[in-house]
């Protein structure tokens, strides 16, 4: 396939994952509302919010870095997504995956948060700074079990290429990493709870405590961009986890079903548990999940 | 309680001692002896809690009545002290050295009645009446209605007696 | 500033050149005057009616409330997010920062001290912004009609779109007020932001008349 066609299809798949990620957000809000005995917003509410935020007539800026914060964030989201093959064996939905792309993807997951931290700091609001410090420290903590589980996978499959990892899991569902390397999957799924920032680990945006953390000063189209990125980043993370641990997908319906199921894990936990404080969540990540990750690495390297 | 007040009566020239019930008494004291009395009550007689500090404007007598209410946690007794001070250029000793929260009460009394407490920190800063330049509004010679009508614009009102209004609306032919 | 006033300006003069219409922020200390903007709010014209209708639909279905409890009526806002009334099914949510909110709910009586904060919060909101004044006190002073420290008519200081009467109104009444606001937005009649820009001098004069120690920037966004 020529590079032009590749770019074209990459944009198509980006559109698909944006819509799917935002719909997932809407579904999650609906589920949380039903758990609390409310009707909840309609499933398409995230789309309306994005339209509205982009339709705001005025917007203010606090400087160059403030402008670039959401841009870095969405660049991180798109960058994460662009190097993950969405459908195994499909030439259209494989994006730009290449050898060694797990490392690149992990870098991009970090990249957006860092850019956002710089931008939110320029906003000058003290709650932004508190949210940023909490977010970065919590992210550093959950990266440890996630990185250990990826290392374990690399030892197990002798590759860092996501397409090869997916290919190794084809055949029967018993070939999925979930069954061949369960310890790594447990460590990574706990890390995903931190990544999704639902309830035990929602102290970053703690809505009743520090109003909403890093994006306190962001408004209008900036907020629309951040909300769009929430959809893309959600989709990208879920597709990555599906590829690494749950055998990937060969068609779009399988992708939708599997990502939905993976997401429900963090939603169930989020609806049932109260919130950790920052130091508690860091301690939590550095204890059990890290030990599980180390065990899975040792298991495959010895 | 009676015994305690009898002991203090000579020393601090207490007036008008009334015992409402075994655990509540009132007494009057002059401004000069106030701080000494409060210090002794707090340090020697266990009245460690300043419950409140408030003011009544006796316009007809031309004086303010400032009340200090103290509480003793061990004997569960309340003791109220009245201090009378003139309405013009009123000045009382500050008690923020005895109870730190006295500062807030004094700030409020200064703002609302215009009583001056020398040395009380933050006395001139506005607490409730930010952006206010009128006279102290809780003095009884301040007419709040006239001030309100002069200062703010009012929306035109119509008054309806509820019974008559509903009659007119529901049964206009009667 | 409105179109007519804009024409008075020489066409060659760029926006940032200071003239007599530039705000001075003269109430602030001299070293702080440059920290805040000196531009007036500007009227925003809509261009494409079809697009505007669609955006108004989106605005009406995604009302974000500035949760600022100004008076006792703010108590009636809390039941709105509970399971019984649940405004989130209408696409509304409480937003903790004025930057992201689009509806300002004046909950009850407005004292002078609160009015300063209301003006600043209102100016920090990004347009189009709407104001719902709840309780009789915000309409005509209510039971504080002769109070020395309560503003009697909030609509002389910021533009108000919808009033909800009652002391205090039940949450159903507040919901009815929000429904009316939605209707106004979809009809394109909730143009408080443009009204504030057009009559900026009048609003500022009213505000400065009652706020005696004006120590804020003239226009704070």
XYZ file of C-alpha atoms in Angstrom:
697
model
C 0.000 0.000 0.000
C 1.298 3.433 -0.851
C 2.047 5.870 1.930
C -0.816 8.137 0.824
C -3.320 5.319 1.151
C -1.797 4.404 4.504
C -2.242 7.947 5.783
C -5.798 8.012 4.467
C -6.707 4.788 6.249
C -4.923 5.901 9.403
C -7.186 8.939 9.516
C -10.247 6.765 8.950
C -9.257 4.531 11.841
C -8.523 7.589 13.981
C -12.062 8.788 13.339
C -13.463 5.378 14.222
C -11.549 5.188 17.477
C -12.469 8.765 18.439
C -16.161 8.075 18.025
C -15.870 4.744 19.817
C -13.839 6.214 22.677
C -16.298 9.075 23.209
C -19.248 6.682 23.076
C -17.512 4.561 25.694
C -17.174 7.685 27.855
C -20.892 8.320 27.511
C -21.697 4.696 28.376
C -19.478 4.914 31.436
C -21.232 8.048 32.683
C -24.550 6.320 32.147
C -23.378 3.276 34.113
C -22.061 5.379 36.986
C -25.378 7.250 37.086
C -27.390 4.030 37.168
C -25.202 2.687 39.948
C -26.034 5.839 41.913
C -29.724 5.440 41.152
C -29.911 8.289 38.618
C -31.009 8.349 35.009
C -27.763 9.828 33.864
C -26.821 11.812 30.777
C -27.549 10.447 27.326
C -24.839 8.305 25.758
C -24.072 10.986 23.172
C -23.532 13.683 25.817
C -19.705 13.800 25.289
C -20.286 14.753 21.651
C -22.679 17.561 22.586
C -20.197 18.840 25.158
C -17.437 18.903 22.552
C -19.666 20.742 20.072
C -20.637 23.244 22.729
C -17.106 23.842 23.915
C -15.927 24.439 20.387
C -18.887 26.748 19.767
C -17.902 29.099 22.585
C -17.489 32.603 21.244
C -14.583 33.744 23.356
C -11.440 32.089 24.625
C -8.527 33.421 26.553
C -4.914 32.374 26.578
C -2.174 32.624 29.146
C 0.777 32.325 26.771
C 2.439 30.016 24.277
C 2.854 27.022 26.579
C -0.780 27.304 27.643
C -1.733 27.007 23.972
C 0.568 24.064 23.444
C -0.646 22.086 26.485
C -3.775 20.639 24.871
C -1.900 20.320 21.588
C 0.757 18.151 23.248
C -1.978 16.187 24.953
C -3.802 15.400 21.734
C -0.485 14.782 19.975
C 0.240 12.225 22.702
C -3.159 10.641 22.162
C -2.869 10.482 18.371
C 0.772 9.403 18.613
C -0.149 6.543 20.922
C -2.846 5.436 18.578
C -0.899 5.818 15.328
C 1.656 3.138 16.233
C -0.823 0.504 17.375
C -2.204 -1.934 14.782
C -5.937 -1.955 15.397
C -7.044 -5.029 13.431
C -4.704 -7.986 13.014
C -4.224 -8.960 9.388
C -6.114 -5.969 8.007
C -4.019 -3.720 5.750
C -6.410 -0.837 6.331
C -6.452 -0.611 10.101
C -2.838 -1.336 10.924
C -1.822 2.349 11.129
C 1.984 2.877 11.195
C 3.075 0.006 13.385
C 6.691 -1.048 12.989
C 9.223 -3.100 14.879
C 9.892 -1.999 18.441
C 6.732 0.060 18.611
C 5.750 -0.962 22.163
C 8.488 1.304 23.501
C 7.343 4.171 21.276
C 3.756 3.726 22.436
C 4.775 3.717 26.089
C 6.718 6.899 25.487
C 3.694 8.543 23.876
C 1.462 7.620 26.825
C 3.814 9.649 29.016
C 4.334 12.448 26.500
C 0.813 13.870 26.527
C 0.728 14.106 30.307
C 4.028 15.965 30.385
C 2.886 18.467 27.771
C -0.339 19.008 29.662
C 1.624 19.544 32.867
C 3.645 22.333 31.257
C 0.549 23.963 29.782
C -1.510 23.750 32.956
C 1.378 25.219 34.928
C 1.383 28.260 32.658
C -2.294 28.825 33.467
C -1.148 29.973 36.883
C -4.014 28.481 38.856
C -2.807 26.831 42.093
C -5.249 23.928 41.706
C -3.725 23.177 38.300
C -0.312 22.848 39.889
C -1.654 20.536 42.610
C -3.434 18.400 40.024
C -0.330 18.234 37.846
C 1.918 17.159 40.703
C -0.561 14.495 41.739
C -1.031 13.286 38.173
C 2.662 13.007 37.421
C 3.522 11.215 40.658
C 0.652 8.780 40.241
C 1.616 8.178 36.619
C 5.209 7.472 37.566
C 3.885 4.901 40.027
C 1.620 2.999 37.657
C 4.206 3.012 34.893
C 6.317 0.618 36.998
C 3.992 -2.430 36.943
C 2.994 -1.655 33.356
C 6.621 -1.491 32.198
C 7.431 -4.707 34.069
C 4.568 -6.482 32.392
C 5.684 -5.247 28.951
C 9.234 -6.455 29.710
C 7.802 -9.812 30.665
C 5.931 -9.906 27.356
C 9.066 -9.013 25.432
C 10.930 -11.885 27.090
C 8.048 -14.248 26.449
C 7.579 -13.436 22.747
C 11.170 -12.339 21.934
C 9.893 -9.221 20.201
C 8.810 -5.631 20.826
C 6.604 -5.471 17.736
C 2.902 -5.334 18.591
C 1.914 -7.047 15.325
C 4.215 -9.973 16.141
C 2.865 -10.178 19.684
C -0.685 -10.336 18.299
C 0.371 -12.920 15.727
C 1.799 -15.130 18.457
C -1.568 -15.161 20.227
C -3.634 -16.313 17.235
C -5.150 -19.773 16.866
C -7.071 -20.516 20.022
C -8.080 -18.266 22.878
C -5.812 -20.386 25.032
C -2.901 -18.724 23.221
C -3.823 -15.298 24.607
C -1.349 -13.724 26.983
C -4.146 -13.795 29.505
C -3.644 -17.571 29.736
C 0.011 -17.943 28.801
C 1.301 -15.175 31.088
C -1.438 -14.355 33.638
C 0.855 -12.567 36.109
C 1.849 -9.921 33.554
C -1.812 -9.393 32.642
C -2.810 -8.884 36.283
C -0.041 -6.306 36.804
C -0.961 -4.468 33.618
C -4.691 -4.448 34.327
C -4.087 -2.893 37.736
C -1.874 -0.299 36.035
C -4.763 0.372 33.637
C -6.963 1.343 36.585
C -4.503 4.134 37.264
C -4.319 5.110 33.595
C -8.092 5.469 33.251
C -8.278 7.631 36.377
C -11.565 6.227 37.571
C -12.313 5.920 41.153
C -9.622 4.489 43.342
C -7.135 6.621 41.422
C -9.211 9.696 40.566
C -7.380 11.994 42.962
C -5.761 13.802 40.005
C -8.966 15.521 38.944
C -10.732 15.083 42.334
C -13.821 17.101 41.438
C -14.971 17.949 44.958
C -11.543 18.676 46.320
C -9.348 20.595 43.893
C -12.028 21.670 41.455
C -10.927 19.645 38.470
C -7.176 19.540 38.664
C -4.966 20.329 35.670
C -7.609 21.705 33.274
C -8.952 24.248 35.796
C -8.031 27.201 33.589
C -8.818 25.573 30.250
C -12.004 26.661 28.529
C -13.757 26.820 25.174
C -11.963 25.107 22.332
C -9.032 24.106 24.569
C -11.418 22.056 26.669
C -13.016 20.674 23.525
C -9.594 19.504 22.386
C -8.918 17.889 25.756
C -12.304 16.150 25.701
C -11.644 14.860 22.170
C -8.318 13.539 23.341
C -10.077 11.691 26.135
C -11.892 9.707 23.478
C -8.797 9.036 21.356
C -6.587 8.181 24.299
C -9.188 5.878 25.814
C -9.570 4.035 22.520
C -5.799 3.832 21.995
C -5.143 2.427 25.475
C -7.889 -0.146 25.143
C -6.707 -1.269 21.717
C -3.161 -1.558 23.063
C -4.289 -3.733 25.973
C -6.436 -5.822 23.650
C -3.436 -6.391 21.384
C -0.955 -7.161 24.122
C -3.035 -9.351 26.389
C -6.310 -10.423 24.805
C -5.308 -11.775 21.423
C -6.004 -8.692 19.309
C -8.935 -8.484 16.930
C -9.443 -9.556 13.341
C -12.519 -7.482 12.599
C -14.009 -4.273 13.901
C -16.847 -5.933 15.818
C -14.432 -8.123 17.730
C -12.407 -4.967 18.511
C -15.516 -3.182 19.817
C -16.593 -6.131 21.949
C -13.166 -6.752 23.445
C -12.350 -3.114 24.210
C -15.774 -2.696 25.795
C -15.168 -5.728 28.009
C -11.698 -4.514 29.011
C -13.058 -1.073 29.838
C -15.813 -2.506 31.983
C -13.156 -3.873 34.328
C -12.011 -0.410 35.347
C -15.612 0.854 35.373
C -16.744 -1.852 37.803
C -13.826 -1.107 40.075
C -14.462 2.622 39.761
C -18.164 2.336 40.608
C -17.502 0.204 43.672
C -14.491 1.747 45.385
C -13.783 5.051 47.100
C -10.837 7.260 46.248
C -7.220 6.720 47.257
C -5.096 9.610 48.355
C -2.029 10.272 46.198
C 0.505 8.763 48.560
C -1.758 5.755 49.162
C -2.168 5.086 45.455
C 1.595 5.385 44.900
C 2.218 2.972 47.762
C -0.391 0.621 46.337
C 1.163 0.576 42.857
C 4.674 0.097 44.164
C 3.711 -2.858 46.357
C 1.535 -5.682 45.044
C 1.322 -4.888 41.298
C 5.063 -4.268 41.139
C 5.790 -7.556 42.893
C 3.461 -9.371 40.513
C 5.234 -7.719 37.595
C 8.665 -8.731 38.916
C 7.400 -12.283 39.431
C 6.184 -12.490 35.852
C 9.532 -11.181 34.555
C 11.459 -13.701 36.686
C 9.176 -16.523 35.596
C 10.057 -16.026 31.921
C 13.700 -15.042 32.269
C 14.788 -17.915 34.486
C -21.324 30.928 92.160
C -22.710 33.349 94.740
C -19.638 32.810 96.855
C -17.326 33.538 93.955
C -19.165 36.729 93.033
C -19.193 37.877 96.656
C -15.435 37.436 96.792
C -14.896 39.373 93.567
C -17.418 42.084 94.370
C -15.151 44.111 96.609
C -12.089 43.834 94.438
C -13.665 44.649 91.086
C -16.609 46.821 92.180
C -19.219 44.536 90.653
C -22.736 45.915 90.351
C -26.129 44.451 89.724
C -25.297 40.842 90.479
C -28.213 38.620 89.536
C -28.256 34.871 89.897
C -30.678 33.456 87.313
C -30.135 29.849 88.308
C -27.328 27.888 89.997
C -25.316 27.816 86.784
C -25.947 31.273 85.286
C -25.155 34.661 86.754
C -24.901 38.222 85.453
C -22.874 41.112 86.762
C -21.842 44.623 85.707
C -18.268 45.841 85.706
C -16.583 49.098 84.759
C -14.385 49.227 81.644
C -11.251 49.984 83.687
C -11.495 46.772 85.728
C -12.726 44.560 82.901
C -9.431 43.056 81.756
C -8.272 42.365 85.293
C -11.526 40.628 86.145
C -11.502 38.545 82.966
C -7.890 37.522 83.572
C -8.634 36.398 87.094
C -11.792 34.544 86.042
C -9.899 32.758 83.280
C -6.724 31.899 85.192
C -7.911 31.379 88.758
C -11.573 30.411 88.557
C -11.681 28.137 85.516
C -13.830 30.309 83.186
C -11.664 29.346 80.225
C -14.174 29.684 77.407
C -15.281 32.985 75.891
C -18.706 31.953 74.601
C -19.605 35.207 72.956
C -19.163 38.921 73.010
C -21.996 41.093 71.865
C -23.448 44.559 72.125
C -26.861 46.145 72.718
C -27.545 49.750 71.786
C -29.555 51.504 74.533
C -30.329 54.594 72.479
C -32.582 56.161 75.141
C -29.899 55.843 77.833
C -27.216 56.984 75.450
C -24.917 54.032 76.035
C -23.845 50.698 74.652
C -24.060 47.545 76.721
C -21.254 45.157 75.763
C -21.703 41.613 77.068
C -18.967 39.047 77.689
C -20.280 35.535 78.304
C -17.849 33.076 79.889
C -18.174 29.373 80.515
C -16.533 27.125 83.082
C -16.111 23.584 81.791
C -15.401 21.911 85.143
C -18.373 23.321 87.058
C -20.559 23.846 83.966
C -21.353 27.423 84.922
C -21.934 30.494 82.780
C -21.043 33.995 83.850
C -22.116 37.046 81.894
C -20.436 40.409 82.357
C -22.016 43.662 81.219
C -19.892 46.681 80.466
C -21.514 50.040 79.765
C -19.821 52.542 77.492
C -20.983 55.845 76.051
C -22.344 55.994 72.492
C -19.988 58.726 71.331
C -16.267 57.946 70.977
C -16.858 54.604 72.669
C -13.683 52.780 73.557
C -13.108 49.512 75.410
C -9.926 47.607 76.315
C -9.086 44.820 73.875
C -9.231 41.240 75.137
C -7.470 39.584 72.184
C -4.526 38.902 74.510
C -6.765 36.721 76.708
C -8.744 34.951 74.009
C -7.464 35.123 70.475
C -10.962 34.792 69.019
C -11.874 38.021 70.796
C -10.212 39.744 67.833
C -13.026 38.628 65.516
C -15.775 39.771 67.904
C -14.059 43.101 68.328
C -13.657 43.511 64.596
C -17.369 42.885 64.174
C -18.380 45.263 66.988
C -16.140 47.933 65.525
C -17.722 47.469 62.131
C -21.330 47.256 63.278
C -21.381 49.677 66.262
C -18.260 51.754 65.868
C -16.742 50.755 69.219
C -12.977 51.188 69.221
C -10.718 48.552 70.775
C -7.143 49.914 70.921
C -4.512 47.369 69.905
C -6.879 44.772 68.507
C -5.254 43.366 65.342
C -7.016 43.886 62.031
C -9.605 46.165 63.576
C -9.907 48.513 60.629
C -10.193 45.783 58.007
C -13.670 45.152 56.656
C -15.170 41.818 57.619
C -18.793 41.717 56.503
C -19.235 45.259 55.256
C -16.751 45.262 52.408
C -17.364 48.195 50.012
C -19.288 50.055 52.710
C -18.839 53.725 53.503
C -21.933 54.500 55.561
C -22.189 54.808 59.347
C -22.040 51.649 61.516
C -25.343 50.065 60.561
C -26.363 48.352 63.806
C -26.623 51.617 65.721
C -30.272 52.261 66.327
C -30.154 55.833 65.093
C -29.147 54.549 61.645
C -32.312 54.217 59.553
C -31.647 51.240 57.312
C -34.816 51.783 55.268
C -33.966 55.373 54.373
C -30.399 54.407 53.555
C -31.552 51.541 51.374
C -33.987 53.746 49.480
C -31.353 56.420 48.927
C -28.572 54.044 47.887
C -30.143 51.282 45.837
C -32.616 51.385 43.002
C -35.803 49.498 43.713
C -38.032 47.570 41.393
C -41.651 48.726 41.274
C -43.755 46.537 43.547
C -47.422 45.683 43.495
C -49.105 44.364 46.592
C -51.950 41.848 46.636
C -53.878 40.647 49.629
C -53.868 36.904 48.921
C -57.512 36.299 49.781
C -58.852 39.242 47.773
C -56.481 38.561 44.890
C -57.595 34.964 44.461
C -61.238 35.989 44.779
C -60.794 38.546 42.036
C -59.061 36.058 39.804
C -61.286 33.043 40.375
C -64.726 34.618 40.903
C -64.627 38.012 39.216
C -68.447 38.266 38.972
C -69.049 38.111 42.753
C -18.054 47.444 21.510
C -20.851 47.838 19.033
C -20.543 48.348 15.308
C -21.271 52.052 15.343
C -18.589 52.772 17.863
C -16.146 50.624 15.973
C -16.637 52.736 12.857
C -15.624 55.830 14.777
C -12.175 54.410 15.187
C -9.746 55.240 12.372
C -9.499 52.218 10.115
C -5.709 52.311 10.093
C -5.422 52.124 13.839
C -4.695 48.652 15.167
C -6.669 47.186 18.041
C -3.985 47.521 20.677
C -3.371 51.240 20.320
C -4.576 52.993 23.453
C -7.232 55.643 23.056
C -9.900 57.173 25.234
C -11.973 53.972 25.145
C -9.153 51.852 26.542
C -9.823 50.734 30.102
C -7.435 52.253 32.592
C -7.812 49.934 35.635
C -7.150 53.120 37.569
C -8.457 51.680 40.838
C -5.499 49.322 41.069
C -1.998 50.229 42.280
C 0.054 51.546 39.382
C 2.324 48.510 39.136
C -0.685 46.186 38.887
C -2.526 48.088 36.183
C -0.708 46.312 33.391
C -1.408 42.856 34.773
C -5.000 42.975 33.585
C -6.420 43.536 30.160
C -7.473 46.967 29.031
C -9.790 45.905 26.214
C -13.529 46.202 26.465
C -15.833 43.248 25.879
C -16.771 43.102 22.249
C -20.063 42.287 20.641
C -19.949 38.951 18.824
C -21.922 38.766 15.608
C -23.353 35.508 14.370
C -22.843 34.856 10.718
C -24.376 31.689 9.505
C -27.843 31.092 10.856
C -27.953 27.336 10.142
C -24.682 26.763 11.991
C -25.811 29.088 14.758
C -29.030 27.109 15.201
C -27.053 23.896 15.537
C -24.677 25.477 18.046
C -27.572 26.873 20.036
C -29.005 23.362 20.183
C -25.676 22.091 21.508
C -25.463 24.957 24.020
C -28.967 24.282 25.273
C -28.238 20.604 25.818
C -24.948 21.104 27.568
C -25.549 23.747 30.219
C -22.678 23.793 32.670
C -23.565 25.534 35.898
C -21.184 27.702 37.834
C -21.732 26.300 41.314
C -21.333 29.525 43.277
C -23.622 29.662 46.308
C -24.332 33.368 46.609
C -27.218 33.158 49.065
C -29.612 30.795 50.786
C -31.183 29.762 47.467
C -27.969 27.886 46.704
C -29.277 25.208 49.067
C -31.906 24.414 46.475
C -29.249 23.711 43.856
C -27.905 20.646 45.656
C -31.062 18.539 45.366
C -30.883 19.093 41.619
C -27.918 16.747 41.264
C -29.366 14.049 43.485
C -31.131 10.966 42.197
C -34.568 12.521 42.624
C -34.179 15.472 40.253
C -30.936 14.554 38.460
C -30.096 17.424 36.118
C -27.392 15.329 34.475
C -30.100 13.654 32.386
C -30.640 17.082 30.799
C -26.958 17.336 29.991
C -26.293 19.766 32.821
C -23.539 19.481 35.361
C -22.014 21.570 38.128
C -18.728 23.023 37.046
C -16.303 24.239 39.683
C -14.588 26.972 37.688
C -16.126 29.995 35.950
C -13.870 29.461 32.936
C -15.754 26.367 31.860
C -19.263 27.217 33.003
C -21.960 28.688 30.804
C -24.797 29.294 33.282
C -24.351 31.493 36.306
C -26.949 30.792 38.971
C -27.473 33.700 41.358
C -28.765 31.778 44.360
C -30.622 34.272 46.489
C -29.809 37.605 48.101
C -26.791 39.513 46.872
C -24.880 41.555 49.397
C -22.371 44.214 48.404
C -19.473 41.918 49.219
C -20.946 39.150 47.084
C -21.654 41.513 44.217
C -17.945 42.118 43.736
C -17.343 38.389 43.419
C -20.356 37.967 41.163
C -19.110 40.628 38.767
C -15.641 39.100 38.623
C -16.935 35.569 38.173
C -19.379 36.669 35.505
C -16.693 38.465 33.561
C -14.395 35.453 33.770
C -16.967 33.183 32.163
C -16.509 32.564 28.468
C -19.356 33.543 26.195
C -22.093 32.831 25.364
C -22.988 32.971 29.022
C -26.366 32.922 30.665
C -27.593 34.036 34.070
C -30.450 32.493 36.033
C -31.456 34.448 39.139
C -33.181 32.280 41.714
C -35.276 33.563 44.685
C -37.257 36.753 45.273
C -34.260 38.470 46.816
C -32.430 38.620 43.517
C -35.537 40.028 41.797
C -36.586 42.864 44.099
C -34.808 42.385 47.404
C -37.432 40.025 48.784
C -37.497 39.998 52.559
C -34.373 42.172 52.525
C -36.214 45.007 50.754
C -35.126 47.539 53.396
C -31.731 46.060 54.180
C -28.747 48.373 54.120
C -26.434 45.847 52.496
C -28.497 43.913 49.962
C -28.675 44.665 46.259
C -32.299 44.958 45.209
C -32.104 44.400 41.451
C -29.372 42.167 40.144
C -30.221 42.962 36.507
C -28.753 46.431 36.832
C -25.319 44.945 37.412
C -25.198 41.904 35.131
C -27.654 40.885 32.417
C -30.134 38.251 33.612
C -31.870 35.830 31.271
C -34.322 34.004 33.524
C -35.780 34.788 36.942
C -37.205 32.097 39.195
C -39.490 33.443 41.917
C -40.076 31.902 45.320
C -38.569 32.077 48.758
C -37.028 29.665 48.218
C -38.190 28.069 44.950
C -38.619 24.320 44.941
C -36.197 22.380 42.743
C -39.070 21.806 40.307
C -39.352 25.566 39.862
C -35.604 25.859 39.271
C -35.845 23.060 36.706
C -38.709 24.920 35.011
C -36.468 27.985 34.920
C -33.709 25.988 33.259
C -36.194 24.673 30.705
C -37.235 28.221 29.912
C -33.565 29.149 29.535
C -33.091 26.257 27.126
C -36.025 27.483 25.071
C -34.587 31.005 24.986
C -31.184 29.709 23.926
C -32.619 27.623 21.119
C -34.591 30.620 19.886
C -31.406 32.683 19.986
C -32.828 35.146 22.518
C -30.351 34.563 25.336
C -27.781 37.149 24.262
C -26.692 38.417 27.649
C -23.060 38.497 26.609
C -23.734 40.896 23.747
C -26.004 42.980 25.958
C -23.208 43.307 28.498
C -20.799 44.333 25.749
C -23.227 46.881 24.281
C -24.212 48.506 27.565
C -20.814 48.000 29.191
C -20.493 51.602 30.373
C -23.963 51.555 31.925
C -23.325 48.322 33.783
C -19.925 49.515 34.976
C -21.375 52.803 36.191
C -24.053 50.941 38.158
C -21.504 48.590 39.669
C -19.139 51.361 40.646
C -21.988 53.363 42.121
C -22.735 50.793 44.820
C -19.295 49.204 45.228
C -17.632 52.084 46.990
C -14.123 50.656 47.287
C -13.689 49.534 43.709
C -10.311 47.794 43.834
C -10.706 45.451 40.871
C -9.671 45.668 37.239
C -12.298 47.365 35.094
C -12.956 44.302 32.984
C -11.655 40.997 34.193
C -11.415 38.114 31.798
